[in-house]
Coordinates of C-alpha atoms and ligand atoms in Angstrom, one line a residue:
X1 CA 2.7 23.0 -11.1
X2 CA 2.8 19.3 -11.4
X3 CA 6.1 17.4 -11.5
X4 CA 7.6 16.6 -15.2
X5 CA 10.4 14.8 -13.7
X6 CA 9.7 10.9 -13.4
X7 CA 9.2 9.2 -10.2
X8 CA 12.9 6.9 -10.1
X9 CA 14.3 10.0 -12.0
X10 CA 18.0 8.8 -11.3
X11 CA 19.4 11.9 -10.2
X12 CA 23.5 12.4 -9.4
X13 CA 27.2 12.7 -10.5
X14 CA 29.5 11.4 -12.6
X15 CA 32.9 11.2 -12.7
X16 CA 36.4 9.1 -14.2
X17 CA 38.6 6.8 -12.2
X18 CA 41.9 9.0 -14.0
X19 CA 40.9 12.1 -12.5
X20 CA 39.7 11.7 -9.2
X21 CA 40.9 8.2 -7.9
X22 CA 44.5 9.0 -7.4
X23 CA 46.6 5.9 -5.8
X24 CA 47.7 5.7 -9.9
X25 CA 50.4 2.9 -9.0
X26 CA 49.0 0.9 -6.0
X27 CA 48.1 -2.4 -5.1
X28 CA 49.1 -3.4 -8.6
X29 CA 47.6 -0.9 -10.4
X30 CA 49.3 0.0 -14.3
X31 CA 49.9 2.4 -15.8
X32 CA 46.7 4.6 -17.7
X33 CA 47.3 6.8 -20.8
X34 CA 46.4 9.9 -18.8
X35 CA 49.4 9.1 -16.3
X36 CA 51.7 10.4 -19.3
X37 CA 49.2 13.4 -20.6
X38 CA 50.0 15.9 -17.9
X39 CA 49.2 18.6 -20.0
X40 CA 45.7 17.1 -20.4
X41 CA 45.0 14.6 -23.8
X42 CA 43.3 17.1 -26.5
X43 CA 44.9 18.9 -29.2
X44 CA 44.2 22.6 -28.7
X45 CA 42.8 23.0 -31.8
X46 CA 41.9 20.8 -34.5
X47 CA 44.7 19.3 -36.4
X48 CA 47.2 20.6 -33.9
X49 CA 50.0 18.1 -32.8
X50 CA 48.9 15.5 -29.9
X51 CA 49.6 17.1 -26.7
X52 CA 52.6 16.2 -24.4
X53 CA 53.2 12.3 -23.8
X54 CA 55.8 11.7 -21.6
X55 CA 57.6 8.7 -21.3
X56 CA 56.7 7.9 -17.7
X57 CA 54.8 9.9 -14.9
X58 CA 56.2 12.6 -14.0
X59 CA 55.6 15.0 -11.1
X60 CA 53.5 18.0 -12.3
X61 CA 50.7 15.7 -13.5
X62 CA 47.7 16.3 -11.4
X63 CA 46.2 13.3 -12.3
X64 CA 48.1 11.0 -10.5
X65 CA 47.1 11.9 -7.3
X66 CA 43.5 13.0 -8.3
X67 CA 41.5 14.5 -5.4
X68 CA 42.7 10.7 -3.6
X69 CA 39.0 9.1 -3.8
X70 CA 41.1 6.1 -4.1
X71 CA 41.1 6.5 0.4
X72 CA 38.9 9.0 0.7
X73 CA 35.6 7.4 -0.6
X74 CA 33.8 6.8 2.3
X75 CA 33.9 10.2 3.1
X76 CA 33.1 11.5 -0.7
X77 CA 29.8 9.0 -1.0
X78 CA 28.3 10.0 2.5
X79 CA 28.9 13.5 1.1
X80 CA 26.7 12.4 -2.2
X81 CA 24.1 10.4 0.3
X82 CA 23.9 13.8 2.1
X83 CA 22.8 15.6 -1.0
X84 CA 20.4 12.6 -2.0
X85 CA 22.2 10.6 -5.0
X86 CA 20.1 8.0 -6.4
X87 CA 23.1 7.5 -8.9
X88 CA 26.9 7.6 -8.9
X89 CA 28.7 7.9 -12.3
X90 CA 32.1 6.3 -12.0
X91 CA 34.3 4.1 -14.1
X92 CA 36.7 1.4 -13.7
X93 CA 39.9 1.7 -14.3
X94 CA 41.3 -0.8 -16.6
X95 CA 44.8 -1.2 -15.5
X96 CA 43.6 -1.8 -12.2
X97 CA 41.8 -4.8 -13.4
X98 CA 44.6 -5.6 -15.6
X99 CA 47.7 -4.0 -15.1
X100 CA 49.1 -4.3 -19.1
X101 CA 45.8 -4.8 -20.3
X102 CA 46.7 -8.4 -22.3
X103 CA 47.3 -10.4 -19.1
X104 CA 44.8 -13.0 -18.8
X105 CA 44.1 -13.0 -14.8
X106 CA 43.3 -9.7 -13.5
X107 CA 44.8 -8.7 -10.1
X108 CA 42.3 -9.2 -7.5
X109 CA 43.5 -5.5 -5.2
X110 CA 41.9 -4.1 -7.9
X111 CA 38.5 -5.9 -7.9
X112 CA 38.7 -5.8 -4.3
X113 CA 38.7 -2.0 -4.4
X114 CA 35.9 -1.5 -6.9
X115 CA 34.2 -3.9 -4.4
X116 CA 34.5 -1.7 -1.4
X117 CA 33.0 1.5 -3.4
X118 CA 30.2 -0.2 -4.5
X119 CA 29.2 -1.9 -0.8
X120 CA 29.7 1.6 0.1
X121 CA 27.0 3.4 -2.1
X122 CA 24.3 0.2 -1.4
X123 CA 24.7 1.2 2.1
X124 CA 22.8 4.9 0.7
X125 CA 21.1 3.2 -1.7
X126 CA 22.8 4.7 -4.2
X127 CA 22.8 3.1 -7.9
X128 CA 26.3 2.9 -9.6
X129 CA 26.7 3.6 -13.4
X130 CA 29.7 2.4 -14.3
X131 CA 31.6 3.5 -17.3
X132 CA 33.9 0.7 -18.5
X133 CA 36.4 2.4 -20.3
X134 CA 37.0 6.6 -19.4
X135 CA 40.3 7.7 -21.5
X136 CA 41.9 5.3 -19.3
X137 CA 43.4 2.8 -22.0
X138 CA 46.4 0.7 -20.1
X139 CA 49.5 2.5 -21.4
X140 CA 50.8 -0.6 -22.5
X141 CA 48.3 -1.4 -25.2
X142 CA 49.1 1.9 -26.4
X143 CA 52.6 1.6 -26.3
X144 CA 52.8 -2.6 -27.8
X145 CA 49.5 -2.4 -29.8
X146 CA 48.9 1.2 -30.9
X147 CA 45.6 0.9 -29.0
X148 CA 42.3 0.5 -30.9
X149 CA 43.9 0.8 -34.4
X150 CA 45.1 -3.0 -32.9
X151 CA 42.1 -5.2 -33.4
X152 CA 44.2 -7.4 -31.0
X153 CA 42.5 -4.7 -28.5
X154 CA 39.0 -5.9 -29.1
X155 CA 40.0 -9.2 -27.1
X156 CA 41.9 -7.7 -24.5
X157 CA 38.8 -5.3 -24.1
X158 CA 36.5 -8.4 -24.0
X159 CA 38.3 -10.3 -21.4
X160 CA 38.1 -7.3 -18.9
X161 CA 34.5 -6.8 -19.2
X162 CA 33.6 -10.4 -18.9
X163 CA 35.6 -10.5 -15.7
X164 CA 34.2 -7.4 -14.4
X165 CA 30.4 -7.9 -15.6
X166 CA 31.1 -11.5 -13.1
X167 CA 31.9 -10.0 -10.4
X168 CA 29.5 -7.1 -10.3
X169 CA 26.7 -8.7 -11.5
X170 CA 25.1 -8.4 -8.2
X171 CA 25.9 -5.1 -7.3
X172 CA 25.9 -2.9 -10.8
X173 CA 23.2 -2.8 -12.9
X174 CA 24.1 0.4 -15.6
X175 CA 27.2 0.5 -17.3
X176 CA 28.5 2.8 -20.4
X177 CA 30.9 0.7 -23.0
X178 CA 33.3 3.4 -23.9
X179 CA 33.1 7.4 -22.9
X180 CA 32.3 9.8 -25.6
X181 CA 33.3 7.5 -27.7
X182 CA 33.0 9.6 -30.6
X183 CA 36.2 11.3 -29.2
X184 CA 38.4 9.0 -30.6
X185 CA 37.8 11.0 -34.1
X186 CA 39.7 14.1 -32.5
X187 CA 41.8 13.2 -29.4
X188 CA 42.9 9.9 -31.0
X189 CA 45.9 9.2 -28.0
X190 CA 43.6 9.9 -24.9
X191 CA 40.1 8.3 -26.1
X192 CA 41.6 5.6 -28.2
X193 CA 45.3 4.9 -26.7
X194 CA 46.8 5.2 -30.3
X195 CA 50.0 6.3 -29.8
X196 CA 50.5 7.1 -33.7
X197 CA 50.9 11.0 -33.5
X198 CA 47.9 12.7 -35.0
X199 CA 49.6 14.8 -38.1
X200 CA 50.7 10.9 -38.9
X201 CA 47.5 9.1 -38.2
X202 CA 46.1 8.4 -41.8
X203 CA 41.9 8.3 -41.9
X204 CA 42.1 4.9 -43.0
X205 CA 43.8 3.6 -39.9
X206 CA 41.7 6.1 -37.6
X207 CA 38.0 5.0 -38.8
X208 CA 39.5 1.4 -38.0
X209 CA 40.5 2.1 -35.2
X210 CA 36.5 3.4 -34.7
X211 CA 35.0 0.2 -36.0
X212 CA 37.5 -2.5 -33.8
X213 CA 35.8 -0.1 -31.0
X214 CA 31.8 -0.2 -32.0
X215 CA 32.6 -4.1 -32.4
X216 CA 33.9 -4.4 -29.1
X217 CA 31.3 -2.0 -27.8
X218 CA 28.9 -4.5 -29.1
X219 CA 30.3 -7.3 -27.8
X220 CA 30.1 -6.2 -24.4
X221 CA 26.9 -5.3 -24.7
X222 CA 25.9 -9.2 -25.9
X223 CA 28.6 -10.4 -23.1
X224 CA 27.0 -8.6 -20.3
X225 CA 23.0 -9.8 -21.4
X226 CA 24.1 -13.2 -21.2
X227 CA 26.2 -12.6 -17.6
X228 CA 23.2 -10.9 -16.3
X229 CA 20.0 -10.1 -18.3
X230 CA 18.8 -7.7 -16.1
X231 CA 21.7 -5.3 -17.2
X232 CA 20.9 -2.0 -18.6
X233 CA 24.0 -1.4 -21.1
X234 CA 24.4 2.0 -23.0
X235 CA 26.7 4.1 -24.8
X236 CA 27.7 7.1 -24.2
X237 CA 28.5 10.0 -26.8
X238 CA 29.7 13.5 -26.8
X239 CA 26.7 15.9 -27.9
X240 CA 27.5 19.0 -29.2
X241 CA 24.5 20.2 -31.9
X242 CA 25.2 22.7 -34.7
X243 CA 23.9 25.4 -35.8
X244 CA 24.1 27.1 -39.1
X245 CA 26.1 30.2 -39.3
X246 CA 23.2 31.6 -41.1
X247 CA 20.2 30.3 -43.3
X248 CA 22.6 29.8 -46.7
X249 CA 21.7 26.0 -47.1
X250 CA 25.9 25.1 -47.2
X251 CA 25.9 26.6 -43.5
X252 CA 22.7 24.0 -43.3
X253 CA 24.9 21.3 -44.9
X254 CA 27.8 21.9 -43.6
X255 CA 26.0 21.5 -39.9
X256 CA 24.7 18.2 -41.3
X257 CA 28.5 17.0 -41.8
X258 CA 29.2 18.2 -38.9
X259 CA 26.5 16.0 -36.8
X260 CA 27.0 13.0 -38.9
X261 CA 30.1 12.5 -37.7
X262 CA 28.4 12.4 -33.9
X263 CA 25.6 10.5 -35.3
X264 CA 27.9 8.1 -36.5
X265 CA 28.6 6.4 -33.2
X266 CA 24.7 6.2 -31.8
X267 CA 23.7 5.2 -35.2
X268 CA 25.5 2.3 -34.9
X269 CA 24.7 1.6 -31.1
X270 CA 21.5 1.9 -31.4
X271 CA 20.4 0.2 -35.2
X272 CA 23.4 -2.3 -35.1
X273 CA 24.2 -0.7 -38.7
X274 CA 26.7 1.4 -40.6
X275 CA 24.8 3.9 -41.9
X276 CA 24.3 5.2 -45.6
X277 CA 25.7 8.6 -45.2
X278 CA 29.3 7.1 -44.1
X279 CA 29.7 5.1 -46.8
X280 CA 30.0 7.7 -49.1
X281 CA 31.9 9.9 -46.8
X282 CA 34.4 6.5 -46.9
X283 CA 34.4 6.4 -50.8
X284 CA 35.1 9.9 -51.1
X285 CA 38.1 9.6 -48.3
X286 CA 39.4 6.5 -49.6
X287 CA 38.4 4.8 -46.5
X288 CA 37.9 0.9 -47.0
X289 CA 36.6 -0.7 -43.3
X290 CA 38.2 -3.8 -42.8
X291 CA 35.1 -6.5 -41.5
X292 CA 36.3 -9.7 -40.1
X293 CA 34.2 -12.6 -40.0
X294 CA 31.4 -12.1 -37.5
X295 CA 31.9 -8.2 -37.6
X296 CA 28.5 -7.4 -39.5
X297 CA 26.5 -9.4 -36.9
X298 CA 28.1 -8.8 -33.8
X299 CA 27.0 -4.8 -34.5
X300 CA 23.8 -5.9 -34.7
X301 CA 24.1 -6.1 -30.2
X302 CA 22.2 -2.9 -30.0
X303 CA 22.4 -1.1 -26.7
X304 CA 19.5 -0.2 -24.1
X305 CA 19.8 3.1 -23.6
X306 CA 21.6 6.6 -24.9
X307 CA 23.9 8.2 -23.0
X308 CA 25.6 11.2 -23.4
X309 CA 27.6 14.5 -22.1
X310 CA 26.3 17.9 -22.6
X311 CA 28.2 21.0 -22.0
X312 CA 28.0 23.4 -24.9
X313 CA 27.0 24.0 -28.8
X314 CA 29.0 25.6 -31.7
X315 CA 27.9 27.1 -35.0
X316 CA 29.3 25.8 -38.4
X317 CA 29.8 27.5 -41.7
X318 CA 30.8 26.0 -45.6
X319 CA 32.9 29.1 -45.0
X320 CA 34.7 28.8 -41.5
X321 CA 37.9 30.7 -42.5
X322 CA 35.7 33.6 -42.4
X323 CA 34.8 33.3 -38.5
X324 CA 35.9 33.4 -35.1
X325 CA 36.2 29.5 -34.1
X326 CA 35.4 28.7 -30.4
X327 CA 37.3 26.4 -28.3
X328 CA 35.5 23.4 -27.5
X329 CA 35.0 20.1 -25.5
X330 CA 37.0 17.9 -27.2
X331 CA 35.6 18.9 -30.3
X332 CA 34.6 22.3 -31.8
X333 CA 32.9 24.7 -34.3
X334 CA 32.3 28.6 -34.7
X335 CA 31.7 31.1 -32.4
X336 CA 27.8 31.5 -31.7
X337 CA 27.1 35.3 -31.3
X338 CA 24.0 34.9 -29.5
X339 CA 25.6 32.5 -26.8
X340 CA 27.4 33.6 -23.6
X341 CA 31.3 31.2 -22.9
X342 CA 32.4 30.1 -20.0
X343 CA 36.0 31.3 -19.3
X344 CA 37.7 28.2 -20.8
X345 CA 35.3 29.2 -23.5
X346 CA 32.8 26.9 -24.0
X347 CA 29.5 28.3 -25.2
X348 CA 26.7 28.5 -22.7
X349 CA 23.4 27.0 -24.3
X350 CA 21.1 25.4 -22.6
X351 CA 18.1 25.5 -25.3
X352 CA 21.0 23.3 -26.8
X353 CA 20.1 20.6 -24.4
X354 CA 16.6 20.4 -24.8
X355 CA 16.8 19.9 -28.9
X356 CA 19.7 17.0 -28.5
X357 CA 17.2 15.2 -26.4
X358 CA 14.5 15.6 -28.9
X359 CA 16.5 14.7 -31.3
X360 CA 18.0 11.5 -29.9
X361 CA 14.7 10.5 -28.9
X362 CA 13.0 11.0 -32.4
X363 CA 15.8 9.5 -34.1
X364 CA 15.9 6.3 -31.8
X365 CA 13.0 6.0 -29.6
X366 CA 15.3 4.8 -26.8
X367 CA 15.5 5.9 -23.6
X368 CA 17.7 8.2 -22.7
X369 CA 20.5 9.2 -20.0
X370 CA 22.1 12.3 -19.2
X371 CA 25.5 11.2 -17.9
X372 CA 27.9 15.0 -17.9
X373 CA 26.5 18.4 -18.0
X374 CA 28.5 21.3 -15.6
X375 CA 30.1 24.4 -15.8
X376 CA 33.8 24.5 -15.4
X377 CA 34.7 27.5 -13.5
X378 CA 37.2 29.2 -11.1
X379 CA 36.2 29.5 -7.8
X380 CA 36.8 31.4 -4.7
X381 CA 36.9 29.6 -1.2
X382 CA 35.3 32.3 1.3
X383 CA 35.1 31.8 5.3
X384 CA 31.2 31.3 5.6
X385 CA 29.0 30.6 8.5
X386 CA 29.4 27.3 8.9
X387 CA 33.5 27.0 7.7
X388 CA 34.8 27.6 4.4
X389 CA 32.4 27.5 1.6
X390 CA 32.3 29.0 -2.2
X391 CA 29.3 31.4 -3.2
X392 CA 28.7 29.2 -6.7
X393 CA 25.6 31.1 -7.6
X394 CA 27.1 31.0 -11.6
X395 CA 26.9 27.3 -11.3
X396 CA 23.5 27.2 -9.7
X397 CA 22.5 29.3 -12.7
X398 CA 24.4 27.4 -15.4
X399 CA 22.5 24.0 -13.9
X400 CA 19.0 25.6 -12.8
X401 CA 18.8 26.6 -16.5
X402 CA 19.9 23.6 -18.6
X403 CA 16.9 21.2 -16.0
X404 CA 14.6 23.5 -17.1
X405 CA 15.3 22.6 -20.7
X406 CA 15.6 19.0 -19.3
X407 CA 12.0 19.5 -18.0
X408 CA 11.2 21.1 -21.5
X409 CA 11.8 18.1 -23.3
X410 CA 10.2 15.8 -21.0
X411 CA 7.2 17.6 -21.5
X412 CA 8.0 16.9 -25.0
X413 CA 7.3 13.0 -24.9
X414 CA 11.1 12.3 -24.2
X415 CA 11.9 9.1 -22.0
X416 CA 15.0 10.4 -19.8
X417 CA 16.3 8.1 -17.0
X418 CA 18.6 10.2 -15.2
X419 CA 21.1 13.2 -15.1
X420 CA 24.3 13.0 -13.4
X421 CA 26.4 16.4 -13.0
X422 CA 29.7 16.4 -14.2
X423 CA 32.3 16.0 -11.2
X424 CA 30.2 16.9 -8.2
X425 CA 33.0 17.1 -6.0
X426 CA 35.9 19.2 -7.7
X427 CA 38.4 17.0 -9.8
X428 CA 41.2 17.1 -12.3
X429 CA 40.0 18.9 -15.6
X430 CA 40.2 16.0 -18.6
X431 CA 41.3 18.3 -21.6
X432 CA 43.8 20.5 -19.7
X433 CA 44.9 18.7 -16.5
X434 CA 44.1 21.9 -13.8
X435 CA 42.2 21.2 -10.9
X436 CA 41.6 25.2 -11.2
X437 CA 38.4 24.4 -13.7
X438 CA 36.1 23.3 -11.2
X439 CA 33.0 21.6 -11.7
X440 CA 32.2 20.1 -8.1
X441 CA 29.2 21.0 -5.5
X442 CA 32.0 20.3 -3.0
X443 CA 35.3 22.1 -3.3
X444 CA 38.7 19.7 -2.6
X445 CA 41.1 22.0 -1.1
X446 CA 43.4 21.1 -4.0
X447 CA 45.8 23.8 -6.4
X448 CA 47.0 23.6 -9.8
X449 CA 50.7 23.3 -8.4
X450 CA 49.6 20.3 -6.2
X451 CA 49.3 22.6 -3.0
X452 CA 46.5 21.5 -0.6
X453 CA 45.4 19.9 2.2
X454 CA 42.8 17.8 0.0
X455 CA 39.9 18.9 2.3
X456 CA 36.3 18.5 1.4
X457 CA 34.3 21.9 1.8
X458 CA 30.2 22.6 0.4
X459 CA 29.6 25.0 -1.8
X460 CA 26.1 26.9 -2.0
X461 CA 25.2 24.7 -4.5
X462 CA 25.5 21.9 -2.6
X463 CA 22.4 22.6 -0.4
X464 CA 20.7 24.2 -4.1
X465 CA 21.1 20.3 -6.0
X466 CA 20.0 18.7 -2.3
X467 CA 17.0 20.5 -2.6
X468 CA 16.5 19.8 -6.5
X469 CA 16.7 16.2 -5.6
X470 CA 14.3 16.3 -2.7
X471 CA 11.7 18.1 -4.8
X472 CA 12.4 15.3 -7.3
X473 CA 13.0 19.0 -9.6
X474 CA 10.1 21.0 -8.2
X475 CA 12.8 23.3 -6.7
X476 CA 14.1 24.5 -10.3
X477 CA 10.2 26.3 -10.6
X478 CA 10.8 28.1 -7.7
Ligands
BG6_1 C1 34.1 15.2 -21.0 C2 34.8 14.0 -20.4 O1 34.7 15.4 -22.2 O2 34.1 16.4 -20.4 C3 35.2 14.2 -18.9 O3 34.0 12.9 -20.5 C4 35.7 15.7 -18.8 O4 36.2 13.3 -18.6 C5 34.5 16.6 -19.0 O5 36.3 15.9 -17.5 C6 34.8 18.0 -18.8 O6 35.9 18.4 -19.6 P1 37.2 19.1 -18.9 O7 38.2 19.2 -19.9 O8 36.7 20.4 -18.4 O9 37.6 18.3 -17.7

């Protein structure tokens, strides 16, 4: 069968500075939002209260320590080089750049880190993608400003991408302005840093907060074409499609509510407009978007590309009362009766995969970049042959079957420029803080009570995504 998979296909991993790095207070580094979310930063379910903030760090959150990439990268990328990476996913942290987050120099240990990682993957030949803010919002502009219900952010935001599009310029050519940044709409403390508590949180300041970040989002984007015009800037969204409970056209509509609130946040990345349908969803909510000078055409930076996670689907109904609702990645919906969940119960759907990318691609016409797709599960260390390993064959299968949707949809006419796994080596979960939900083709000898030697040990799957790579997908039709 001939290949469907592009020659340069950018094949690889992804993870977030927060929950692998570690190191969360050296050389200079501040303090993140995560380092006071030990409990993970997403409501439960919707509406629910946010989860614990602390006032400082304290001991039982995972995150701090991470799996300790922060001294152990040289050992983690000659792991990724071993299984072929063309790309590594990774963000910056913020506060290591600047501490507070409104300082005006940044502290150079910081820069001098990223520096290292990034010499470090060129020696494999390894692409970074670097995503410039990952729920990693300095704690202090949450705590002084409210985060990005603050337009004071958009500066602050501005002034740490120009410094780091400078200094990179040479060495990263892909970068992602804010994760999922359609998140901000349900986990309002982890994705936007606003500290207001969500049963306070009016809509008004919340779809604010949303615009100050599409404008800065913008920015960037214009800030980092005139650094370097070579650049390849996206954004990145959370993709969860809908599907009607059943063919009553208010399941239909309700579905389309549903999406529009995703759609939202490409829409205006990628046509540099507020679309139609928000407006009236504004009027009707008694939401008046406050534009300051400049706002309407600084939108109009569009991005290069689409990125976007992909883990699951839900259902939605007019009538959800009347249904079982599924928990979710950040966001949610109904429980799919023809779909499988994963134990944290995240509905298994890998058709799913291959309409989102028709979809962006007809709606845009842009290319396209898979940046998170993975199945968080528990796993088993076993002695092996060859030392300790984990038997992972539920991940191989949760992977092999979402590429060959992937390979679906490139047979479709879609223009895809990579996929990255989510968290290829095992790291701490985002939405609830264990390093028990594993996503990783290498297990980090690492417990949920902080126990562990912080080894690095292959999975099967390892040697499974080496050989997807070197077949350049070929493998997958085996
Ligand atoms: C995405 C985030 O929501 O999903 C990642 O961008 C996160 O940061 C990933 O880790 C998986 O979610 P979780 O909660 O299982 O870690």
């Amino acid at each position: 069968m001939s290949n469907v998979f592009p020659e340069n296909f950018l094949w690889g991993g992804a993870t977030a500075a927060n929950q692998f790095e570690g190191a969360y207070n050296l050389d200079g580094k501040g303090l993140s939002v995560q380092d006071v979310t030990p409990n993970g930063g997403v409501p439960a379910n919707p509406g629910d209260k946010n989860p614990l903030i602390t006032e400082q760090p304290t001991e039982d959150n995972l995150k701090l320590e991470g799996i300790d990439f922060y001294h152990r990268y040289k050992e983690d990328i000659a792991l990724f080089a071993e299984m072929g990476f063309k790309v590594f996913r990774m963000s910056i942290a913020w506060s290591r750049i600047f501490p507070n987050g409104d300082e005006t120099e940044p502290n150079e240990a910081g820069l001098a880190f990223y520096d290292k990682v990034f010499d470090e993957l060129a020696k494999y030949g390894i692409e970074p993608l670097v995503t410039l803010s990952h729920y990693e919002t300095p704690l202090y502009l949450a705590r002084k400003y409210n985060g990005w219900a603050n337009r004071e952010l958009i500066g602050f935001y501005e002034n740490y991408v120009r410094t780091v599009f400078t200094r990179y310029k040479d060495k990263v050519k892909y970068w992602l302005t804010f994760n999922e940044v359609n998140s901000v709409l349900h986990a309002p403390f982890m994705s936007g840093g606003i500290a207001t508590p969500v049963e306070e949180l009016s809509k008004q300041d919340l779809y604010q907060a949303v615009h100050h970040e599409l404008v800065a989002s913008a920015s960037a984007t214009k800030i980092g074409h005139e650094i370097n015009p070579d650049f390849k800037i996206g954004c990145m969204v959370l993709a969860m499609p809908a599907y009607g409970m059943t063919s009553n056209p208010l399941d239909q509509l309700a579905v389309r509510e549903f999406e529009n609130q995703n759609y939202l946040f490409s829409d205006i990345h990628a046509r540099g407009k507020y679309p139609n349908y928000i407006k009236r969803y504004f009027e009707e909510n008694g939401i008046d978007i406050q534009f300051a000078e400049g706002d309407e055409d600084m939108l109009k930076n569009t991005v290069d590309f689409i990125s976007f996670s992909y883990y699951m689907s839900v259902a939605q109904a007019h009538n959800p009362e009347e249904y079982g609702s599924g928990r979710g990645n950040v966001l949610g919906g109904l429980t799919n009766p023809y779909l499988e969940s994963s134990e944290w119960g995240w509905q298994i759907d890998p058709v799913g995969l291959r309409l989102v990318l028709n979809d962006f691609y007809d709606r845009y016409q842009l290319p396209l970049f898979i940046v998170e797709n993975g199945l968080g599960a528990k796993d088993v260390l076993v002695e092996g042959p060859n030392g300790p390993t984990v038997e992972d064959d539920y991940r191989i299968d949760y992977l092999q079957k979402h590429l060959v949707q992937v390979g679906e949809a490139l047979k479709d006419g879609v223009e895809l420029w990579g996929y990255t796994t989510w968290g290829p080596i095992d790291l701490v979960s985002a939405s609830t803080a264990e390093l028990s939900k594993r996503y990783g083709f290498i297990y980090v000898d690492r417990n949920d009570d902080g126990s562990g030697t912080l080894a690095r040990y292959k999975k099967k799957s390892f040697a499974w995504y080496k050989d997807v790579i070197a077949t350049n997908g070929q493998a997958l039709y085996k």
